[in-house]
Amino acid sequence: GAGVSQSPSNKVTEKGKDVELRCDPISGHTALYWYRQRLGQGLEFLIYFQGNSAPDKSGLPSDRFSAERTGESVSTLTIQRTQQEDSAVYLCASRSGTGRVQETQYFGPGTRLLVL
Amino acid sequence: KQEVTQIPAALSVPEGENLVLNCSFTDSAIYNLQWFRQDPGKGLTSLLLIQSSQREQTSGRLNASLDKSSGRSTLYIAASQPGDSATYLCAVTSGTYKYIFGTGTRLKVLA
């Protein structure tokens, strides 16, 4: 597709259940980000993938959060044993990753997660 | 630790008015600063990106300025229109990939 896509668009789950969120980046983009946006807040960095390099996981809030990406393709963000404070919009963005300073991120529409 | 603040948090103006949104950051050692627009239920769209060596960038009715030494940026919107209603976010990078975002300014332009 022409842009970054995410699925599902909305997810309602019960506390304690696991959820998996998917991101399809723009074809050819080597860099991929996951962010969390709580209601009325800015974006909180979660994790960054660049090609086959080790990801920067420094933003993951707890060991219940994990993310995977194979090569330059789809990424999945998994939240285990969900808690109510995990309720937020999870945004994915991709970037060409060539290292040019003019690069920008292209964002997906997000997945709205509600934990009851 | 870099912190980014945006003032005001919300703004409501009549159509046609010129307006200024403010962004401040605590660590002046930034690589670049970017302004984004976020519409309800949608992701972010990049508006303007200013490199640390630049003072401003312009695109149509938008002009963004950067004063790195004072840790400030402004986004100027000329002749505002109802279609400009959205949340505007600024973000800074201190390296080549990690962005720190402000909490945004929610703008409503009244017809």
Short mmCIF file of C-alpha atoms in Angstrom, two decimals:
data_model
loop_
_atom_site.label_atom_id
_atom_site.label_comp_id
_atom_site.label_asym_id
_atom_site.label_seq_id
_atom_site.Cartn_x
_atom_site.Cartn_y
_atom_site.Cartn_z
CA GLY A 1 0.00 0.00 0.00
CA ALA A 2 0.91 3.66 -0.27
CA GLY A 3 1.05 4.34 3.45
CA VAL A 4 1.59 2.74 6.83
CA SER A 5 -1.28 0.49 7.87
CA GLN A 6 -2.14 -0.86 11.29
CA SER A 7 -4.53 -3.51 12.49
CA PRO A 8 -6.82 -3.81 14.22
CA SER A 9 -8.04 -0.23 14.23
CA ASN A 10 -9.80 -0.82 17.55
CA LYS A 11 -9.34 -3.49 20.19
CA VAL A 12 -11.31 -4.04 23.38
CA THR A 13 -9.96 -6.68 25.72
CA GLU A 14 -10.33 -7.84 29.27
CA LYS A 15 -7.69 -7.25 31.89
CA GLY A 16 -5.17 -10.06 31.94
CA LYS A 17 -5.57 -11.07 28.30
CA ASP A 18 -2.76 -10.83 25.73
CA VAL A 19 -3.09 -8.62 22.64
CA GLU A 20 -1.12 -8.41 19.43
CA LEU A 21 -0.99 -5.28 17.31
CA ARG A 22 0.23 -5.25 13.73
CA CYS A 23 2.02 -2.64 11.63
CA ASP A 24 2.68 -2.77 7.89
CA PRO A 25 5.29 -0.13 7.05
CA ILE A 26 5.79 1.59 3.72
CA SER A 27 7.55 -0.78 1.35
CA GLY A 28 11.30 -0.24 1.38
CA HIS A 29 11.38 1.64 4.69
CA THR A 30 14.07 0.17 6.89
CA ALA A 31 13.24 2.14 10.04
CA LEU A 32 10.13 1.43 12.10
CA TYR A 33 8.88 2.98 15.35
CA TRP A 34 6.18 2.11 17.85
CA TYR A 35 4.70 4.83 20.06
CA ARG A 36 2.01 4.95 22.73
CA GLN A 37 -0.33 7.91 23.08
CA ARG A 38 -2.49 8.14 26.17
CA LEU A 39 -5.57 10.32 26.13
CA GLY A 40 -4.60 13.99 25.98
CA GLN A 41 -0.89 13.19 26.01
CA GLY A 42 1.96 13.36 23.54
CA LEU A 43 3.59 10.37 21.93
CA GLU A 44 5.69 8.10 24.10
CA PHE A 45 8.51 6.26 22.32
CA LEU A 46 8.37 2.49 22.79
CA ILE A 47 10.75 0.77 20.38
CA TYR A 48 12.78 1.41 17.21
CA PHE A 49 13.86 -1.04 14.51
CA GLN A 50 16.49 -0.23 11.87
CA GLY A 51 17.09 -2.92 9.29
CA ASN A 52 18.73 -5.98 10.81
CA SER A 53 20.34 -4.03 13.69
CA ALA A 54 19.42 -4.77 17.27
CA PRO A 55 16.28 -2.77 18.13
CA ASP A 56 16.27 0.07 20.63
CA LYS A 57 13.83 -1.23 23.25
CA SER A 58 14.55 1.48 25.80
CA GLY A 59 10.99 2.84 25.75
CA LEU A 60 9.14 -0.38 26.54
CA PRO A 61 7.42 0.28 29.89
CA SER A 62 7.61 -3.24 31.28
CA ASP A 63 8.52 -6.81 30.39
CA ARG A 64 4.88 -7.38 29.44
CA PHE A 65 5.60 -5.45 26.26
CA SER A 66 7.55 -6.95 23.37
CA ALA A 67 7.86 -6.31 19.66
CA GLU A 68 9.22 -8.17 16.69
CA ARG A 69 10.11 -7.32 13.15
CA THR A 70 11.59 -9.62 10.54
CA GLY A 71 13.84 -7.74 8.17
CA GLU A 72 12.10 -4.73 6.66
CA SER A 73 8.59 -6.15 6.82
CA VAL A 74 5.67 -6.30 9.21
CA SER A 75 6.10 -5.61 12.89
CA THR A 76 3.97 -6.87 15.76
CA LEU A 77 3.69 -5.34 19.22
CA THR A 78 2.55 -7.78 21.87
CA ILE A 79 1.22 -6.83 25.28
CA GLN A 80 0.88 -9.71 27.72
CA ARG A 81 -1.43 -9.77 30.73
CA THR A 82 -2.95 -6.41 29.79
CA GLN A 83 -3.70 -3.87 32.50
CA GLN A 84 -6.13 -0.96 32.42
CA GLU A 85 -3.25 1.51 32.25
CA ASP A 86 -2.29 -0.04 28.90
CA SER A 87 -5.38 1.60 27.37
CA ALA A 88 -4.09 4.03 24.76
CA VAL A 89 -3.60 4.55 21.04
CA TYR A 90 -0.60 2.65 19.72
CA LEU A 91 0.97 4.33 16.71
CA CYS A 92 3.44 2.90 14.26
CA ALA A 93 5.65 4.96 11.97
CA SER A 94 8.18 4.10 9.30
CA ARG A 95 11.05 6.01 7.75
CA SER A 96 13.27 5.29 4.80
CA GLY A 97 16.26 4.96 7.12
CA THR A 98 18.85 6.11 4.64
CA GLY A 99 20.25 8.46 7.26
CA ARG A 100 19.46 11.65 5.39
CA VAL A 101 18.76 14.49 7.79
CA GLN A 102 15.65 15.54 5.87
CA GLU A 103 13.90 12.26 6.56
CA THR A 104 10.49 12.29 8.13
CA GLN A 105 8.38 9.62 9.74
CA TYR A 106 5.17 8.42 8.12
CA PHE A 107 2.54 7.40 10.63
CA GLY A 108 -0.19 4.82 10.53
CA PRO A 109 -3.71 5.59 11.83
CA GLY A 110 -3.08 3.78 15.09
CA THR A 111 -4.74 1.02 17.08
CA ARG A 112 -7.04 2.14 19.88
CA LEU A 113 -6.72 -0.30 22.74
CA LEU A 114 -9.22 -0.38 25.59
CA VAL A 115 -8.59 -2.72 28.50
CA LEU A 116 -11.67 -3.30 30.65
CA LYS B 1 16.45 14.38 30.06
CA GLN B 2 14.85 16.26 27.18
CA GLU B 3 11.37 17.63 27.87
CA VAL B 4 9.13 19.28 25.30
CA THR B 5 6.31 21.62 26.28
CA GLN B 6 3.62 23.16 24.11
CA ILE B 7 1.59 26.23 24.94
CA PRO B 8 -1.32 26.75 24.78
CA ALA B 9 -2.83 23.32 25.31
CA ALA B 10 -5.95 24.40 23.44
CA LEU B 11 -6.85 27.34 21.25
CA SER B 12 -10.07 28.46 19.59
CA VAL B 13 -9.99 31.25 17.00
CA PRO B 14 -12.31 32.72 14.37
CA GLU B 15 -11.63 31.93 10.73
CA GLY B 16 -9.12 34.24 9.06
CA GLU B 17 -7.07 34.97 12.14
CA ASN B 18 -3.29 34.60 12.16
CA LEU B 19 -2.05 32.51 15.07
CA VAL B 20 1.10 31.28 16.76
CA LEU B 21 1.69 27.96 18.47
CA ASN B 22 4.62 27.60 20.83
CA CYS B 23 7.00 24.74 21.56
CA SER B 24 9.84 24.80 24.09
CA PHE B 25 12.49 22.20 24.87
CA THR B 26 14.89 21.92 27.77
CA ASP B 27 18.04 20.61 26.05
CA SER B 28 19.26 22.82 23.21
CA ALA B 29 21.50 20.07 21.79
CA ILE B 30 18.97 18.95 19.21
CA TYR B 31 19.46 17.47 15.77
CA ASN B 32 16.22 18.76 14.30
CA LEU B 33 12.69 19.85 15.24
CA GLN B 34 9.55 18.78 13.48
CA TRP B 35 5.94 19.99 13.55
CA PHE B 36 3.15 17.47 12.98
CA ARG B 37 -0.59 17.66 12.60
CA GLN B 38 -2.89 15.01 14.07
CA ASP B 39 -6.53 14.73 13.04
CA PRO B 40 -8.99 12.78 15.23
CA GLY B 41 -8.76 9.05 14.64
CA LYS B 42 -5.78 9.43 12.37
CA GLY B 43 -2.02 9.28 12.59
CA LEU B 44 0.37 12.17 12.41
CA THR B 45 1.23 14.10 9.27
CA SER B 46 4.53 15.93 9.02
CA LEU B 47 4.17 19.67 8.35
CA LEU B 48 7.64 21.15 8.63
CA LEU B 49 11.09 19.89 9.61
CA ILE B 50 13.79 22.34 10.72
CA GLN B 51 17.41 21.25 10.94
CA SER B 52 19.41 22.51 13.91
CA SER B 53 21.43 24.79 11.61
CA GLN B 54 18.30 26.43 10.18
CA ARG B 55 16.24 29.29 11.57
CA GLU B 56 12.94 28.68 9.80
CA GLN B 57 10.98 26.71 7.26
CA THR B 58 7.91 27.72 5.27
CA SER B 59 5.21 25.75 3.54
CA GLY B 60 2.20 27.59 2.18
CA ARG B 61 0.44 29.37 5.03
CA LEU B 62 2.72 27.74 7.61
CA ASN B 63 5.99 29.10 8.91
CA ALA B 64 8.05 27.46 11.62
CA SER B 65 10.95 29.17 13.35
CA LEU B 66 13.65 27.72 15.56
CA ASP B 67 15.75 29.44 18.22
CA LYS B 68 17.92 26.61 19.44
CA SER B 69 19.84 28.61 22.02
CA SER B 70 16.67 29.59 23.86
CA GLY B 71 15.02 26.22 23.34
CA ARG B 72 12.01 27.53 21.44
CA SER B 73 10.12 27.04 18.23
CA THR B 74 6.97 28.68 16.94
CA LEU B 75 4.52 27.58 14.28
CA TYR B 76 2.79 30.48 12.59
CA ILE B 77 -0.44 29.82 10.72
CA ALA B 78 -1.62 32.62 8.47
CA ALA B 79 -5.26 33.26 7.57
CA SER B 80 -6.55 30.25 9.52
CA GLN B 81 -9.31 28.09 8.04
CA PRO B 82 -11.74 25.59 9.62
CA GLY B 83 -9.76 22.84 7.87
CA ASP B 84 -6.77 23.76 10.02
CA SER B 85 -8.61 22.42 13.07
CA ALA B 86 -6.47 19.61 14.48
CA THR B 87 -3.91 18.89 17.18
CA TYR B 88 -0.44 20.22 16.43
CA LEU B 89 2.54 18.40 17.89
CA CYS B 90 6.18 19.35 17.91
CA ALA B 91 8.99 16.85 18.33
CA VAL B 92 12.75 17.13 18.71
CA THR B 93 15.54 14.68 18.06
CA SER B 94 18.84 14.71 19.88
CA GLY B 95 20.25 11.96 17.72
CA THR B 96 19.34 10.68 14.31
CA TYR B 97 16.30 8.64 15.16
CA LYS B 98 14.71 9.09 18.60
CA TYR B 99 11.97 11.75 18.77
CA ILE B 100 10.66 13.42 21.92
CA PHE B 101 7.14 14.78 21.47
CA GLY B 102 5.28 17.57 23.19
CA THR B 103 1.71 17.08 24.41
CA GLY B 104 0.26 19.14 21.58
CA THR B 105 -1.97 22.16 21.03
CA ARG B 106 -5.60 21.44 20.11
CA LEU B 107 -6.66 24.06 17.60
CA LYS B 108 -10.23 24.83 16.63
CA VAL B 109 -10.90 27.36 13.88
CA LEU B 110 -14.49 28.58 13.90
CA ALA B 111 -16.29 29.28 10.63
#
